[in-house]
Amino acid sequence: MLEDMKKLEQTWRWYGPEDPVSLQDIKQAGATGIVTALHHIPHGEVWPANEIAERKRVIEEAGFRWSVVESVPVHEAIKTRSEQAEYYIDNYKQSLKNLASCGVKTVCYNFMPVLDWTRTQLELELKDGSKALYFNWTDLAVFDLFILKRKNAEKDYSEKIKLEAKKRFETYTEEKLQELQYNILMGIPGEKNIDINELNKSIAVYAKIGAEGLRQNLLYFLQSIADVCEENGILMTIHPDDPPYSILGLPRIASSLEDYKYITEGVNKKFNGVCFCTGSLGAGNAHLLPEMFDELKERIYFVHLRNVKKDSEGNFYEADHLDGDVNMYEVVKRITAENQKRETAIPFRPDHGHQMLDDLNKITNPGYSAIGRLRGLAELRGLELGILGN
């Protein structure tokens, strides 16, 4: 019977007290868990136990559980394994200990070089008037070839894209070019944005490290924190690269099933898990997601549900949660089946959402307005209940 079936934990990403979407708003959306981080603490610094406890108090007094930390950022010195790597790994381990002492034990993180998720447009207007996040290869080439002016960048684009990029650059106003640069370099809300000089220096560093070097640095990081995670019951979940292919010459190492097998088998311990993001992975090979979940399910501790639509050139926009290239029914069916085997429900959140209705007139964090995610959560909740009832 339906009442005997275990439901997924419905969570919501909240950027803290400065988030335009309040905890009261989230309560009305029906989520019970909060996904958040101490975004005001600079990357690499220790998260003090008292600040963690205070954030947890605020969340719990509002009637929620702090379900997942997203994220404790991995400092660039760790990703590049520079001479300061050990210092920042020690800080990271202390932050994990402090989180565990407060009862927060599921941590989402990524190992993307320099940039977090990357889009070229933050307000693509759809046919219904709502707005979505968009990634376009030609606009990326405009930035790469004519703004960033990365060495040998032309080798990464087809002749067709290079020709179109040149045409666009010549017609784009200075304001349009600044907007494009802002979109691509935008950081996580509440954290520091990247600048052109910093990006160029990092690209040169990662050119020497390469994909294989970055993989080895990730395994070294995981091996270094393994004891702390196992002693404190911490579950680490690595978020896939977004988009799941190399951009701006930066290597990507968490973009495919093969990548995830390398990571989970490279440090083959329970704490070393996966954040299964259908949007990020779906921008690569959406049709493979059900198979990917089946292969990785025992290590999946956190789920982002989001959909994308991609064209023949690989450009994509973020679609409605149930209407895109990802077969959300097949994915959620597998997640709900796996959830029945767990002692603790798998947390998921509606990842991103269209800016729509009243939110069109508000200042919101790109992808994280209230109403679009509320719609997504409602649709996903209904999908889960329909699957459980069959």
Short mmCIF file of C-alpha atoms in Angstrom, two decimals:
data_model
loop_
_atom_site.label_atom_id
_atom_site.label_comp_id
_atom_site.label_asym_id
_atom_site.label_seq_id
_atom_site.Cartn_x
_atom_site.Cartn_y
_atom_site.Cartn_z
CA MET A 1 0.00 0.00 0.00
CA LEU A 2 1.11 3.58 -0.67
CA GLU A 3 1.32 4.49 3.02
CA ASP A 4 3.77 1.64 3.55
CA MET A 5 6.16 2.92 0.86
CA LYS A 6 9.11 5.09 1.84
CA LYS A 7 9.13 8.51 0.18
CA LEU A 8 12.19 10.47 -0.89
CA GLU A 9 13.22 13.38 1.30
CA GLN A 10 12.10 16.61 -0.37
CA THR A 11 14.75 19.30 0.07
CA TRP A 12 15.35 22.84 -1.16
CA ARG A 13 18.53 24.79 -1.72
CA TRP A 14 18.69 27.90 0.45
CA TYR A 15 21.54 30.41 0.23
CA GLY A 16 21.16 31.54 3.81
CA PRO A 17 19.69 34.65 5.45
CA GLU A 18 20.41 36.82 2.38
CA ASP A 19 18.51 34.51 0.02
CA PRO A 20 15.51 36.29 -1.58
CA VAL A 21 13.59 33.03 -1.02
CA SER A 22 12.93 32.78 2.71
CA LEU A 23 12.53 29.72 4.90
CA GLN A 24 8.85 30.62 5.22
CA ASP A 25 8.57 30.57 1.42
CA ILE A 26 10.20 27.14 1.38
CA LYS A 27 7.78 25.85 3.98
CA GLN A 28 4.89 26.81 1.69
CA ALA A 29 6.54 24.84 -1.13
CA GLY A 30 6.27 21.69 0.98
CA ALA A 31 9.94 20.78 1.35
CA THR A 32 11.08 19.36 4.69
CA GLY A 33 14.86 19.48 4.29
CA ILE A 34 17.25 22.33 3.64
CA VAL A 35 20.37 22.19 1.48
CA THR A 36 22.70 25.07 2.33
CA ALA A 37 26.23 26.19 3.12
CA LEU A 38 28.11 28.94 4.92
CA HIS A 39 28.70 30.89 1.72
CA HIS A 40 30.11 33.90 3.53
CA ILE A 41 33.17 31.96 4.68
CA PRO A 42 36.00 32.28 2.10
CA HIS A 43 37.01 29.11 0.28
CA GLY A 44 39.53 27.11 2.25
CA GLU A 45 38.86 28.58 5.69
CA VAL A 46 37.62 26.36 8.52
CA TRP A 47 33.89 26.44 9.17
CA PRO A 48 33.64 27.20 12.90
CA ALA A 49 31.42 24.83 14.90
CA ASN A 50 29.55 27.75 16.46
CA GLU A 51 28.58 29.15 13.04
CA ILE A 52 27.44 25.73 11.87
CA ALA A 53 25.39 25.32 15.03
CA GLU A 54 23.81 28.75 14.57
CA ARG A 55 22.81 28.01 10.96
CA LYS A 56 21.38 24.68 12.07
CA ARG A 57 19.40 26.39 14.84
CA VAL A 58 17.83 28.82 12.38
CA ILE A 59 16.88 25.98 10.06
CA GLU A 60 15.43 23.77 12.77
CA GLU A 61 13.49 26.58 14.45
CA ALA A 62 11.82 27.16 11.09
CA GLY A 63 10.69 23.53 11.12
CA PHE A 64 13.27 21.95 8.80
CA ARG A 65 16.21 19.56 8.90
CA TRP A 66 19.60 20.60 7.55
CA SER A 67 19.78 17.62 5.22
CA VAL A 68 22.80 18.28 3.01
CA VAL A 69 25.70 20.72 2.92
CA GLU A 70 26.06 22.14 -0.57
CA SER A 71 28.84 22.72 -0.50
CA VAL A 72 32.07 22.79 1.43
CA PRO A 73 34.16 24.22 -1.44
CA VAL A 74 37.38 22.46 -2.35
CA HIS A 75 40.12 25.10 -2.51
CA GLU A 76 41.98 25.52 -5.80
CA ALA A 77 45.24 24.65 -4.03
CA ILE A 78 43.83 21.16 -3.42
CA LYS A 79 42.63 20.74 -7.01
CA THR A 80 46.03 21.78 -8.35
CA ARG A 81 47.89 20.07 -5.48
CA SER A 82 50.08 23.10 -4.96
CA GLU A 83 52.44 23.60 -2.03
CA GLN A 84 49.52 24.85 0.10
CA ALA A 85 47.38 21.78 -0.56
CA GLU A 86 48.06 20.11 2.80
CA TYR A 87 47.13 23.26 4.70
CA TYR A 88 43.76 23.46 2.96
CA ILE A 89 43.14 19.72 3.29
CA ASP A 90 43.68 20.03 7.04
CA ASN A 91 41.19 22.91 7.11
CA TYR A 92 38.72 20.83 5.11
CA LYS A 93 39.03 17.93 7.54
CA GLN A 94 38.39 20.25 10.48
CA SER A 95 35.29 21.65 8.78
CA LEU A 96 34.02 18.09 8.27
CA LYS A 97 34.62 17.30 11.94
CA ASN A 98 32.76 20.44 12.97
CA LEU A 99 29.84 19.60 10.72
CA ALA A 100 29.65 16.07 12.09
CA SER A 101 29.74 17.36 15.67
CA CYS A 102 26.58 19.31 14.82
CA GLY A 103 24.92 16.29 13.22
CA VAL A 104 25.25 17.41 9.59
CA LYS A 105 26.87 14.54 7.74
CA THR A 106 26.05 14.59 4.02
CA VAL A 107 28.30 16.88 1.99
CA CYS A 108 27.98 17.77 -1.69
CA TYR A 109 31.08 19.16 -3.43
CA ASN A 110 32.55 19.48 -6.90
CA PHE A 111 36.02 19.25 -8.38
CA MET A 112 35.51 21.58 -11.34
CA PRO A 113 38.54 23.77 -12.06
CA VAL A 114 38.05 27.48 -11.26
CA LEU A 115 34.44 27.83 -12.43
CA ASP A 116 31.29 26.29 -11.00
CA TRP A 117 28.36 25.66 -13.36
CA THR A 118 28.65 27.72 -16.53
CA ARG A 119 25.92 29.31 -18.68
CA THR A 120 26.13 31.92 -21.43
CA GLN A 121 22.64 33.34 -20.85
CA LEU A 122 20.71 33.63 -17.58
CA GLU A 123 17.38 34.83 -18.94
CA LEU A 124 16.47 32.93 -22.11
CA GLU A 125 12.82 33.77 -22.75
CA LEU A 126 10.76 30.68 -23.54
CA LYS A 127 7.54 30.49 -25.57
CA ASP A 128 5.36 30.77 -22.45
CA GLY A 129 7.17 33.93 -21.30
CA SER A 130 9.13 32.31 -18.48
CA LYS A 131 12.93 32.54 -18.45
CA ALA A 132 15.53 29.79 -18.30
CA LEU A 133 19.29 29.30 -18.09
CA TYR A 134 20.98 28.62 -21.44
CA PHE A 135 24.34 27.37 -22.72
CA ASN A 136 25.36 28.28 -26.28
CA TRP A 137 28.63 27.16 -27.85
CA THR A 138 28.88 30.13 -30.20
CA ASP A 139 28.53 32.63 -27.37
CA LEU A 140 31.13 30.68 -25.39
CA ALA A 141 33.43 30.99 -28.42
CA VAL A 142 32.79 34.77 -28.53
CA PHE A 143 33.97 34.99 -24.94
CA ASP A 144 36.86 32.57 -25.38
CA LEU A 145 38.23 33.94 -28.66
CA PHE A 146 37.59 37.66 -28.38
CA ILE A 147 37.26 38.53 -24.67
CA LEU A 148 39.39 35.99 -22.84
CA LYS A 149 41.68 35.57 -25.89
CA ARG A 150 42.85 32.18 -24.65
CA LYS A 151 45.95 30.83 -26.36
CA ASN A 152 45.10 28.21 -29.03
CA ALA A 153 41.39 28.52 -28.24
CA GLU A 154 40.53 28.34 -31.95
CA LYS A 155 41.50 24.64 -31.96
CA ASP A 156 38.52 23.83 -29.72
CA TYR A 157 35.80 25.07 -32.10
CA SER A 158 34.53 24.06 -35.52
CA GLU A 159 34.95 26.39 -38.48
CA LYS A 160 31.21 27.01 -38.45
CA ILE A 161 31.18 28.12 -34.80
CA LYS A 162 34.31 30.28 -35.24
CA LEU A 163 32.75 32.06 -38.23
CA GLU A 164 29.47 32.67 -36.40
CA ALA A 165 31.33 33.78 -33.27
CA LYS A 166 33.25 36.39 -35.29
CA LYS A 167 29.98 37.71 -36.75
CA ARG A 168 28.37 37.92 -33.31
CA PHE A 169 31.36 39.64 -31.78
CA GLU A 170 31.27 42.31 -34.46
CA THR A 171 27.57 42.99 -33.85
CA TYR A 172 27.52 42.72 -30.03
CA THR A 173 27.53 46.01 -28.16
CA GLU A 174 29.97 46.64 -25.34
CA GLU A 175 27.08 46.18 -22.93
CA LYS A 176 26.23 42.80 -24.49
CA LEU A 177 29.86 41.66 -24.25
CA GLN A 178 30.04 42.70 -20.60
CA GLU A 179 26.83 40.78 -19.90
CA LEU A 180 28.25 37.68 -21.58
CA GLN A 181 31.44 37.93 -19.52
CA TYR A 182 29.44 38.39 -16.33
CA ASN A 183 27.27 35.35 -17.08
CA ILE A 184 30.19 33.04 -17.75
CA LEU A 185 32.29 34.18 -14.79
CA MET A 186 29.42 34.40 -12.30
CA GLY A 187 30.12 32.66 -9.02
CA ILE A 188 27.87 31.10 -6.41
CA PRO A 189 25.60 33.68 -4.72
CA GLY A 190 27.30 35.11 -1.66
CA GLU A 191 30.74 33.98 -2.82
CA LYS A 192 33.51 35.67 -4.84
CA ASN A 193 33.21 36.00 -8.62
CA ILE A 194 36.13 35.09 -10.89
CA ASP A 195 37.93 37.72 -12.97
CA ILE A 196 39.58 37.44 -16.40
CA ASN A 197 43.18 37.60 -15.15
CA GLU A 198 42.57 34.95 -12.52
CA LEU A 199 40.91 32.70 -15.09
CA ASN A 200 43.77 33.03 -17.59
CA LYS A 201 46.35 32.15 -14.93
CA SER A 202 44.33 29.13 -13.84
CA ILE A 203 43.91 27.91 -17.41
CA ALA A 204 47.70 27.88 -17.80
CA VAL A 205 48.07 25.91 -14.57
CA TYR A 206 45.47 23.31 -15.56
CA ALA A 207 46.96 22.94 -19.03
CA LYS A 208 50.01 21.44 -17.32
CA ILE A 209 47.96 19.30 -14.92
CA GLY A 210 45.62 17.86 -17.57
CA ALA A 211 42.66 15.57 -16.99
CA GLU A 212 44.76 12.69 -15.67
CA GLY A 213 46.56 14.93 -13.22
CA LEU A 214 43.26 16.33 -11.98
CA ARG A 215 41.90 12.81 -11.49
CA GLN A 216 44.91 11.89 -9.41
CA ASN A 217 44.53 15.07 -7.34
CA LEU A 218 40.90 14.18 -6.65
CA LEU A 219 41.83 10.69 -5.49
CA TYR A 220 44.56 12.16 -3.29
CA PHE A 221 42.03 14.53 -1.72
CA LEU A 222 39.58 11.69 -1.06
CA GLN A 223 42.30 9.48 0.41
CA SER A 224 43.38 12.36 2.64
CA ILE A 225 39.92 12.91 4.12
CA ALA A 226 38.91 9.22 4.23
CA ASP A 227 39.73 8.60 7.90
CA VAL A 228 37.88 11.72 9.06
CA CYS A 229 34.84 10.80 6.98
CA GLU A 230 34.75 7.21 8.21
CA GLU A 231 35.32 8.14 11.86
CA ASN A 232 32.57 10.77 11.79
CA GLY A 233 30.01 9.11 9.52
CA ILE A 234 30.41 11.72 6.77
CA LEU A 235 29.08 10.91 3.29
CA MET A 236 30.76 12.86 0.47
CA THR A 237 28.82 13.29 -2.79
CA ILE A 238 30.64 14.66 -5.83
CA HIS A 239 28.55 16.77 -8.19
CA PRO A 240 29.09 16.21 -11.92
CA ASP A 241 30.75 18.78 -14.14
CA ASP A 242 28.33 21.32 -15.54
CA PRO A 243 28.33 21.30 -18.51
CA PRO A 244 29.79 17.78 -18.70
CA TYR A 245 32.56 18.51 -21.19
CA SER A 246 35.71 20.56 -21.35
CA ILE A 247 35.23 24.31 -21.78
CA LEU A 248 37.83 27.09 -22.00
CA GLY A 249 40.56 24.46 -22.08
CA LEU A 250 39.81 23.30 -18.53
CA PRO A 251 39.77 19.54 -17.87
CA ARG A 252 36.61 17.73 -16.77
CA ILE A 253 36.75 14.52 -14.74
CA ALA A 254 33.19 13.94 -13.45
CA SER A 255 31.11 13.91 -16.60
CA SER A 256 30.31 10.29 -17.45
CA LEU A 257 29.65 6.84 -16.03
CA GLU A 258 33.28 5.96 -16.70
CA ASP A 259 34.42 9.00 -14.73
CA TYR A 260 32.24 8.10 -11.76
CA LYS A 261 33.41 4.49 -11.76
CA TYR A 262 36.99 5.72 -11.74
CA ILE A 263 36.25 7.97 -8.76
CA THR A 264 34.27 5.47 -6.68
CA GLU A 265 36.58 2.57 -7.41
CA GLY A 266 39.71 4.69 -7.02
CA VAL A 267 38.85 5.23 -3.34
CA ASN A 268 36.55 2.28 -2.86
CA LYS A 269 35.00 3.20 0.47
CA LYS A 270 31.39 3.85 1.44
CA PHE A 271 31.93 7.53 2.30
CA ASN A 272 32.99 8.27 -1.30
CA GLY A 273 29.68 8.87 -3.02
CA VAL A 274 27.87 10.60 -5.86
CA CYS A 275 25.47 13.49 -6.25
CA PHE A 276 23.32 12.33 -9.17
CA CYS A 277 22.41 15.51 -11.07
CA THR A 278 20.14 14.74 -14.02
CA GLY A 279 20.55 18.22 -15.47
CA SER A 280 24.34 18.29 -15.55
CA LEU A 281 24.67 14.72 -16.77
CA GLY A 282 21.68 15.10 -19.08
CA ALA A 283 23.44 17.81 -21.07
CA GLY A 284 25.83 15.06 -22.16
CA ASN A 285 24.02 11.78 -22.81
CA ALA A 286 20.53 12.12 -21.37
CA HIS A 287 19.37 8.73 -22.66
CA LEU A 288 22.01 6.96 -20.55
CA LEU A 289 20.86 8.32 -17.18
CA PRO A 290 18.68 5.35 -16.12
CA GLU A 291 21.60 3.02 -16.84
CA MET A 292 23.99 5.32 -14.99
CA PHE A 293 21.77 5.33 -11.92
CA ASP A 294 21.58 1.53 -11.92
CA GLU A 295 25.37 1.29 -12.10
CA LEU A 296 26.03 3.83 -9.35
CA LYS A 297 22.98 3.54 -7.10
CA GLU A 298 24.73 2.08 -4.05
CA ARG A 299 26.94 5.20 -3.89
CA ILE A 300 24.27 7.80 -4.67
CA TYR A 301 23.50 9.73 -1.49
CA PHE A 302 21.97 12.91 -2.93
CA VAL A 303 19.96 13.67 -6.08
CA HIS A 304 19.39 16.84 -8.14
CA LEU A 305 16.40 16.52 -10.47
CA ARG A 306 16.47 18.89 -13.43
CA ASN A 307 15.82 18.59 -17.16
CA VAL A 308 17.46 19.99 -20.28
CA LYS A 309 16.74 20.24 -23.99
CA LYS A 310 19.70 20.10 -26.35
CA ASP A 311 19.88 20.92 -30.07
CA SER A 312 21.98 19.32 -32.81
CA GLU A 313 24.94 21.63 -32.06
CA GLY A 314 25.01 20.77 -28.36
CA ASN A 315 23.47 24.02 -27.14
CA PHE A 316 20.99 23.43 -24.33
CA TYR A 317 18.48 25.20 -22.13
CA GLU A 318 16.95 24.11 -18.85
CA ALA A 319 13.50 22.75 -19.60
CA ASP A 320 10.50 22.04 -17.37
CA HIS A 321 11.35 19.30 -14.91
CA LEU A 322 9.18 16.69 -16.66
CA ASP A 323 9.69 17.93 -20.23
CA GLY A 324 13.17 17.54 -21.65
CA ASP A 325 15.69 15.06 -23.00
CA VAL A 326 15.94 13.28 -19.65
CA ASN A 327 13.33 10.54 -19.19
CA MET A 328 12.43 11.73 -15.72
CA TYR A 329 9.88 8.96 -15.22
CA GLU A 330 12.48 6.22 -15.73
CA VAL A 331 15.02 8.00 -13.52
CA VAL A 332 12.60 8.66 -10.65
CA LYS A 333 11.24 5.11 -10.90
CA ARG A 334 14.73 3.79 -10.24
CA ILE A 335 15.39 6.27 -7.45
CA THR A 336 12.15 5.38 -5.64
CA ALA A 337 12.93 1.66 -5.96
CA GLU A 338 16.39 2.16 -4.47
CA ASN A 339 14.90 4.34 -1.74
CA GLN A 340 12.84 1.42 -0.45
CA LYS A 341 16.09 -0.38 0.40
CA ARG A 342 17.56 2.50 2.41
CA GLU A 343 17.36 2.98 6.17
CA THR A 344 17.29 6.75 5.58
CA ALA A 345 15.39 8.36 2.73
CA ILE A 346 17.45 9.67 -0.19
CA PRO A 347 17.33 13.49 -0.24
CA PHE A 348 16.51 15.16 -3.54
CA ARG A 349 15.89 18.72 -4.56
CA PRO A 350 14.27 20.34 -7.59
CA ASP A 351 17.38 21.72 -9.21
CA HIS A 352 16.99 25.16 -10.75
CA GLY A 353 13.66 26.37 -12.06
CA HIS A 354 12.26 28.84 -14.54
CA GLN A 355 11.82 32.45 -13.55
CA MET A 356 8.07 32.86 -13.95
CA LEU A 357 4.91 34.65 -12.79
CA ASP A 358 5.61 37.21 -10.04
CA ASP A 359 9.29 36.22 -9.94
CA LEU A 360 9.77 37.83 -13.36
CA ASN A 361 9.56 41.19 -11.60
CA LYS A 362 11.87 40.28 -8.72
CA ILE A 363 15.62 40.12 -8.22
CA THR A 364 16.40 36.41 -7.85
CA ASN A 365 19.46 34.17 -7.86
CA PRO A 366 19.76 32.72 -11.41
CA GLY A 367 18.08 29.32 -11.48
CA TYR A 368 16.92 29.66 -7.89
CA SER A 369 13.74 31.73 -7.98
CA ALA A 370 10.88 30.41 -5.86
CA ILE A 371 7.94 29.73 -8.15
CA GLY A 372 9.76 27.74 -10.83
CA ARG A 373 11.24 25.42 -8.22
CA LEU A 374 7.90 25.17 -6.43
CA ARG A 375 6.37 23.98 -9.70
CA GLY A 376 9.23 21.53 -10.20
CA LEU A 377 8.92 20.13 -6.70
CA ALA A 378 5.16 19.71 -7.10
CA GLU A 379 5.61 17.87 -10.40
CA LEU A 380 8.33 15.62 -9.03
CA ARG A 381 6.32 14.91 -5.87
CA GLY A 382 3.36 13.88 -8.01
CA LEU A 383 5.56 11.72 -10.22
CA GLU A 384 6.96 9.91 -7.21
CA LEU A 385 3.51 9.28 -5.74
CA GLY A 386 2.24 8.00 -9.07
CA ILE A 387 5.16 5.57 -9.31
CA LEU A 388 4.70 4.38 -5.72
CA GLY A 389 0.99 3.86 -6.29
CA ASN A 390 1.48 1.56 -9.28
#
